[in-house]
Amino acid sequence: MTDPLRADGATCCRTILLAAALALAPVAATAADVVATGIVRVEANSPLPLSRLRLPPPDLGFAGAELAVADNNTTGSFMGQEFTLATASVPPEQATATVEAMIAKGIRFIVTMADADTTLAMADAAGDRALVLNASAPDDRLRGEDCRANLLHTAPSRSMLTDAVAQYFVTKRWDKWFLIEGSHPADKDLAEHYKTSAAKFGAKVVEERVYEDTGGARRTDSGTVQVQTQMPVFTQSAAEHDVVIAADDSEVFAGYLPYHTWDPRPVAGSAGLEPLSWHAAQEAWGGTQLQTRFEKQSPRSMRSEDWNAWVAIRALGEGATRTHSTEFAKIVEYIEGPDLKLGAFKGDPVSFRSWDGQLRQPILLVAGDMTVSVSPQEAFVHQVSTLDTLGTDQPETTCKNHG
Amino acid sequence: MRQLLVTAAFIGAALPASAYSVYVSNERGNSISILDSETLEVTDTIDVGQRPRGINISPDGKRLYILTSDDDHVEVLDTETKTITTTLPSGPDPELGVLHPSGNPLYVANEDDNLVTAIDVDKGTVLAEIPVGVEPEGMGISPDGKVLVNTSETTNMAHFIDTSTHQIFANVLVDQRPRFAQFTNDGKYLYVSAEIGGTVTVIDPANQEVLKRIEFAVPGIPQEAIQPVGIRITQDDSKVYVALGPSNRVAVIDGKTWEVKDYLLVGQRVWQLAFTPDEKYLFTTNGISNDISVIDVASDKVIKSVQVGQQPWGVAVSPN
């Protein structure tokens, strides 16, 4: 792990290989060992965000992956290792074919940005030929009953995100929650996680309401007016609460809640104070450096999906560096093992949980332009890692196919 | 009670000791606080450029080099007149620097550009730009000035650079986020701190072999809060002090056995350290509590804390 890597030694052996390669193909320029990575973004009909400031940039996720490859290659220049990246943006029906095409090109590490079912389809298509790193789907079932041996997750699970919110409000003693959920299955799932997190950390859902999506109420002029004007009355006469928790994965109403609730209460969850894996405001723990490096490369701010993709490929880089190897099996063994302690600009080193392949990581709680807090909160302790107070811990896991 | 002891100590040491100037850079305050090492009071606060972090004092004590990270240059403070007399080109985002033992050149880590820049401080010119790993920070130089070591926080290596050729001749993998590199005064060992790894690696500079990984444990403090940053070593190499970041402790390590002997409670988020030349005191910058702690080196006791500017980062003490 801490072996000295002497540049002179490495050069000596590489030169011999290089000479041999040149004899065969005089144009071949590199002699570095290559780790080929790919990122597949599956463009589904996901709802557009309510605010135009949140429209997804065309290179969402890709830019994070590119930065990680650049970081890995700077290190790789001292190791004789080179990382490459292939990007693909495809409709759902081409997802598995894209995975096949990448594997055919020798790519054995594939970062995915897709919904849960498509993520599973891609992992199953890859089988033991590639490691799939989920940088987007938050569904807990991918880490539970639907987990896969070849599937890791850098995107936080829903339960990690809702636990992060719960820990903060319990610390604040804002423990009476008015939970408002959307009417779509993903919203229901998210609301269930908020209820579980409330019970886990000692908060109470004192009132629960469902906001029915009647359609046509989106970011049009009339839609804005319609949903926004409904919010005061919709939130009227709720049981006494400290905070409103919005579970609106479908982007129907949460953005309209802050400042429109009947009672003057803060909003959290899908709007207001949001749990995120990354945000452009984050500066602590060297975060400024990551932000400026990213913004220099891509003229926009770094988003959670970018960080999820960045950390996935940085983990691979760390595996290659620490094992002095570009071999698939060695890198996988290292990054899934107990020795990975990756610096990821969120204070604590991050690593993958052995029981479900989830990246244990701090969660940022962000409101507007500022990071409000970072969970886990100090008061919550754990016998192994405080990071494991967020999400599904080993004793509770329902994953049988991983590790 | 403590006040009495301090007073007594002063009386005891009043005659032989001379007062040194202690310089502290305030990262958010955009200023340098100057303290008197005997009265332990702030005597001056000098406004400087944006985000001053690393500071280095010239061997003759006449110039203080201030790495103003957000202004992308080095400011030179005349310690007599207490004015900024000139600026040196440094390349973007200079964070931490180290002076050649002769006082020239100054080597700085350019955190945003994966470079180490060598600056001729007399001519005000850039001598060399040396490509290193991602997010270079720690800068150490061998006592004979022949070997410069830079640590890169994301690449996680100590890069060994030949100062005559400005070429890297070896790279040593260390733990996550290496922040600081410090040679022993006899040149036999190199200590490298790893902030996220939570360790200090001891390296033999002669063959770049890793000899030891020092780990830390403070009762009641979560392991994640132990984040080693600044390192300073006594002249006789017998004691090694390591700032442990948000654990608010400075570790005292035996320079021979590499055992941790003590943890000293200082201010919040302790970053960097500096001795007085007579090694009576060790000063620590505490980034969150906006103060410095004063450690009595002989007894390894924290005797005082002094408020400085906003977010103190670097510290240097005049040689005379």
PDB file of C-alpha atoms in Angstrom, chain A residues 180-285:
ATOM      1  CA  ILE A 180     -46.513  16.129   1.894  1.00  0.00           C
ATOM      2  CA  GLU A 181     -46.040  13.556  -0.814  1.00  0.00           C
ATOM      3  CA  GLY A 182     -46.752  13.438  -4.517  1.00  0.00           C
ATOM      4  CA  SER A 183     -49.108  10.892  -6.038  1.00  0.00           C
ATOM      5  CA  HIS A 184     -46.573   9.033  -8.201  1.00  0.00           C
ATOM      6  CA  PRO A 185     -44.941   5.751  -7.097  1.00  0.00           C
ATOM      7  CA  ALA A 186     -41.489   7.341  -6.719  1.00  0.00           C
ATOM      8  CA  ASP A 187     -43.001  10.035  -4.478  1.00  0.00           C
ATOM      9  CA  LYS A 188     -44.721   7.385  -2.350  1.00  0.00           C
ATOM     10  CA  ASP A 189     -41.446   5.500  -2.068  1.00  0.00           C
ATOM     11  CA  LEU A 190     -39.637   8.655  -0.971  1.00  0.00           C
ATOM     12  CA  ALA A 191     -42.379   9.446   1.570  1.00  0.00           C
ATOM     13  CA  GLU A 192     -42.050   5.938   3.020  1.00  0.00           C
ATOM     14  CA  HIS A 193     -38.342   6.564   3.502  1.00  0.00           C
ATOM     15  CA  TYR A 194     -39.050   9.828   5.326  1.00  0.00           C
ATOM     16  CA  LYS A 195     -41.419   7.964   7.641  1.00  0.00           C
ATOM     17  CA  THR A 196     -38.825   5.256   8.269  1.00  0.00           C
ATOM     18  CA  SER A 197     -36.115   7.857   8.935  1.00  0.00           C
ATOM     19  CA  ALA A 198     -38.407   9.754  11.304  1.00  0.00           C
ATOM     20  CA  ALA A 199     -39.009   6.576  13.304  1.00  0.00           C
ATOM     21  CA  LYS A 200     -35.319   5.637  13.206  1.00  0.00           C
ATOM     22  CA  PHE A 201     -34.086   8.927  14.681  1.00  0.00           C
ATOM     23  CA  GLY A 202     -37.026   9.943  16.838  1.00  0.00           C
ATOM     24  CA  ALA A 203     -38.981  12.464  14.771  1.00  0.00           C
ATOM     25  CA  LYS A 204     -42.742  12.288  14.339  1.00  0.00           C
ATOM     26  CA  VAL A 205     -44.876  12.656  11.232  1.00  0.00           C
ATOM     27  CA  VAL A 206     -47.807  14.533  12.763  1.00  0.00           C
ATOM     28  CA  GLU A 207     -49.671  15.062   9.501  1.00  0.00           C
ATOM     29  CA  GLU A 208     -49.440  13.432   6.099  1.00  0.00           C
ATOM     30  CA  ARG A 209     -51.062  14.655   2.885  1.00  0.00           C
ATOM     31  CA  VAL A 210     -50.908  13.582  -0.730  1.00  0.00           C
ATOM     32  CA  TYR A 211     -50.759  16.216  -3.432  1.00  0.00           C
ATOM     33  CA  GLU A 212     -52.511  14.689  -6.442  1.00  0.00           C
ATOM     34  CA  ASP A 213     -50.872  15.366  -9.787  1.00  0.00           C
ATOM     35  CA  THR A 214     -53.828  16.231 -11.986  1.00  0.00           C
ATOM     36  CA  GLY A 215     -51.579  16.946 -14.951  1.00  0.00           C
ATOM     37  CA  GLY A 216     -50.998  20.107 -16.926  1.00  0.00           C
ATOM     38  CA  ALA A 217     -49.826  21.970 -13.876  1.00  0.00           C
ATOM     39  CA  ARG A 218     -46.198  22.257 -14.778  1.00  0.00           C
ATOM     40  CA  ARG A 219     -43.869  25.067 -15.718  1.00  0.00           C
ATOM     41  CA  THR A 220     -46.300  26.907 -17.924  1.00  0.00           C
ATOM     42  CA  ASP A 221     -47.685  30.267 -16.889  1.00  0.00           C
ATOM     43  CA  SER A 222     -51.005  28.837 -15.894  1.00  0.00           C
ATOM     44  CA  GLY A 223     -49.387  25.823 -14.251  1.00  0.00           C
ATOM     45  CA  THR A 224     -47.201  27.963 -12.054  1.00  0.00           C
ATOM     46  CA  VAL A 225     -50.104  30.075 -11.013  1.00  0.00           C
ATOM     47  CA  GLN A 226     -52.340  27.076 -10.502  1.00  0.00           C
ATOM     48  CA  VAL A 227     -50.049  24.964  -8.287  1.00  0.00           C
ATOM     49  CA  GLN A 228     -48.552  27.909  -6.475  1.00  0.00           C
ATOM     50  CA  THR A 229     -51.917  29.336  -5.548  1.00  0.00           C
ATOM     51  CA  GLN A 230     -53.096  25.966  -4.291  1.00  0.00           C
ATOM     52  CA  MET A 231     -50.279  25.650  -1.774  1.00  0.00           C
ATOM     53  CA  PRO A 232     -51.607  27.908   1.022  1.00  0.00           C
ATOM     54  CA  VAL A 233     -54.989  26.277   1.143  1.00  0.00           C
ATOM     55  CA  PHE A 234     -53.536  22.824   0.594  1.00  0.00           C
ATOM     56  CA  THR A 235     -51.360  23.225   3.691  1.00  0.00           C
ATOM     57  CA  GLN A 236     -54.102  24.784   5.827  1.00  0.00           C
ATOM     58  CA  SER A 237     -55.185  23.364   9.197  1.00  0.00           C
ATOM     59  CA  ALA A 238     -52.367  20.868   9.542  1.00  0.00           C
ATOM     60  CA  ALA A 239     -51.541  19.502  12.989  1.00  0.00           C
ATOM     61  CA  GLU A 240     -48.978  21.610  14.791  1.00  0.00           C
ATOM     62  CA  HIS A 241     -45.630  20.991  13.113  1.00  0.00           C
ATOM     63  CA  ASP A 242     -42.051  22.316  13.109  1.00  0.00           C
ATOM     64  CA  VAL A 243     -41.185  21.693   9.495  1.00  0.00           C
ATOM     65  CA  VAL A 244     -42.786  20.690   6.200  1.00  0.00           C
ATOM     66  CA  ILE A 245     -41.173  17.703   4.483  1.00  0.00           C
ATOM     67  CA  ALA A 246     -41.854  17.445   0.747  1.00  0.00           C
ATOM     68  CA  ALA A 247     -41.567  14.083  -1.011  1.00  0.00           C
ATOM     69  CA  ASP A 248     -41.881  15.072  -4.657  1.00  0.00           C
ATOM     70  CA  ASP A 249     -39.542  13.041  -6.820  1.00  0.00           C
ATOM     71  CA  SER A 250     -41.776  13.830  -9.794  1.00  0.00           C
ATOM     72  CA  GLU A 251     -41.213  17.591  -9.648  1.00  0.00           C
ATOM     73  CA  VAL A 252     -44.862  18.556  -9.452  1.00  0.00           C
ATOM     74  CA  PHE A 253     -45.293  20.811  -6.436  1.00  0.00           C
ATOM     75  CA  ALA A 254     -42.368  20.943  -3.966  1.00  0.00           C
ATOM     76  CA  GLY A 255     -40.681  23.902  -5.634  1.00  0.00           C
ATOM     77  CA  TYR A 256     -43.827  25.932  -5.025  1.00  0.00           C
ATOM     78  CA  LEU A 257     -44.051  25.156  -1.297  1.00  0.00           C
ATOM     79  CA  PRO A 258     -41.503  27.512   0.292  1.00  0.00           C
ATOM     80  CA  TYR A 259     -43.137  30.819   1.293  1.00  0.00           C
ATOM     81  CA  HIS A 260     -46.581  29.549   0.274  1.00  0.00           C
ATOM     82  CA  THR A 261     -47.355  27.276   3.216  1.00  0.00           C
ATOM     83  CA  TRP A 262     -50.287  28.281   5.432  1.00  0.00           C
ATOM     84  CA  ASP A 263     -48.171  28.258   8.556  1.00  0.00           C
ATOM     85  CA  PRO A 264     -44.784  29.985   8.463  1.00  0.00           C
ATOM     86  CA  ARG A 265     -42.657  26.857   8.519  1.00  0.00           C
ATOM     87  CA  PRO A 266     -39.445  25.895   6.737  1.00  0.00           C
ATOM     88  CA  VAL A 267     -39.634  23.337   3.934  1.00  0.00           C
ATOM     89  CA  ALA A 268     -37.186  20.482   3.450  1.00  0.00           C
ATOM     90  CA  GLY A 269     -36.780  17.414   1.273  1.00  0.00           C
ATOM     91  CA  SER A 270     -37.557  17.951  -2.410  1.00  0.00           C
ATOM     92  CA  ALA A 271     -37.384  21.738  -1.926  1.00  0.00           C
ATOM     93  CA  GLY A 272     -36.010  24.162   0.651  1.00  0.00           C
ATOM     94  CA  LEU A 273     -33.350  22.297   2.603  1.00  0.00           C
ATOM     95  CA  GLU A 274     -32.330  19.510   0.224  1.00  0.00           C
ATOM     96  CA  PRO A 275     -30.107  16.485   0.870  1.00  0.00           C
ATOM     97  CA  LEU A 276     -27.536  16.249  -1.931  1.00  0.00           C
ATOM     98  CA  SER A 277     -24.334  14.395  -2.652  1.00  0.00           C
ATOM     99  CA  TRP A 278     -22.761  17.588  -4.014  1.00  0.00           C
ATOM    100  CA  HIS A 279     -23.509  21.279  -4.554  1.00  0.00           C
ATOM    101  CA  ALA A 280     -21.614  24.172  -6.115  1.00  0.00           C
ATOM    102  CA  ALA A 281     -21.656  26.061  -2.796  1.00  0.00           C
ATOM    103  CA  GLN A 282     -19.597  23.427  -0.974  1.00  0.00           C
ATOM    104  CA  GLU A 283     -16.198  24.811   0.050  1.00  0.00           C
ATOM    105  CA  ALA A 284     -15.038  22.943   3.128  1.00  0.00           C
ATOM    106  CA  TRP A 285     -12.462  20.121   3.097  1.00  0.00           C
TER     107      TRP A 285
END
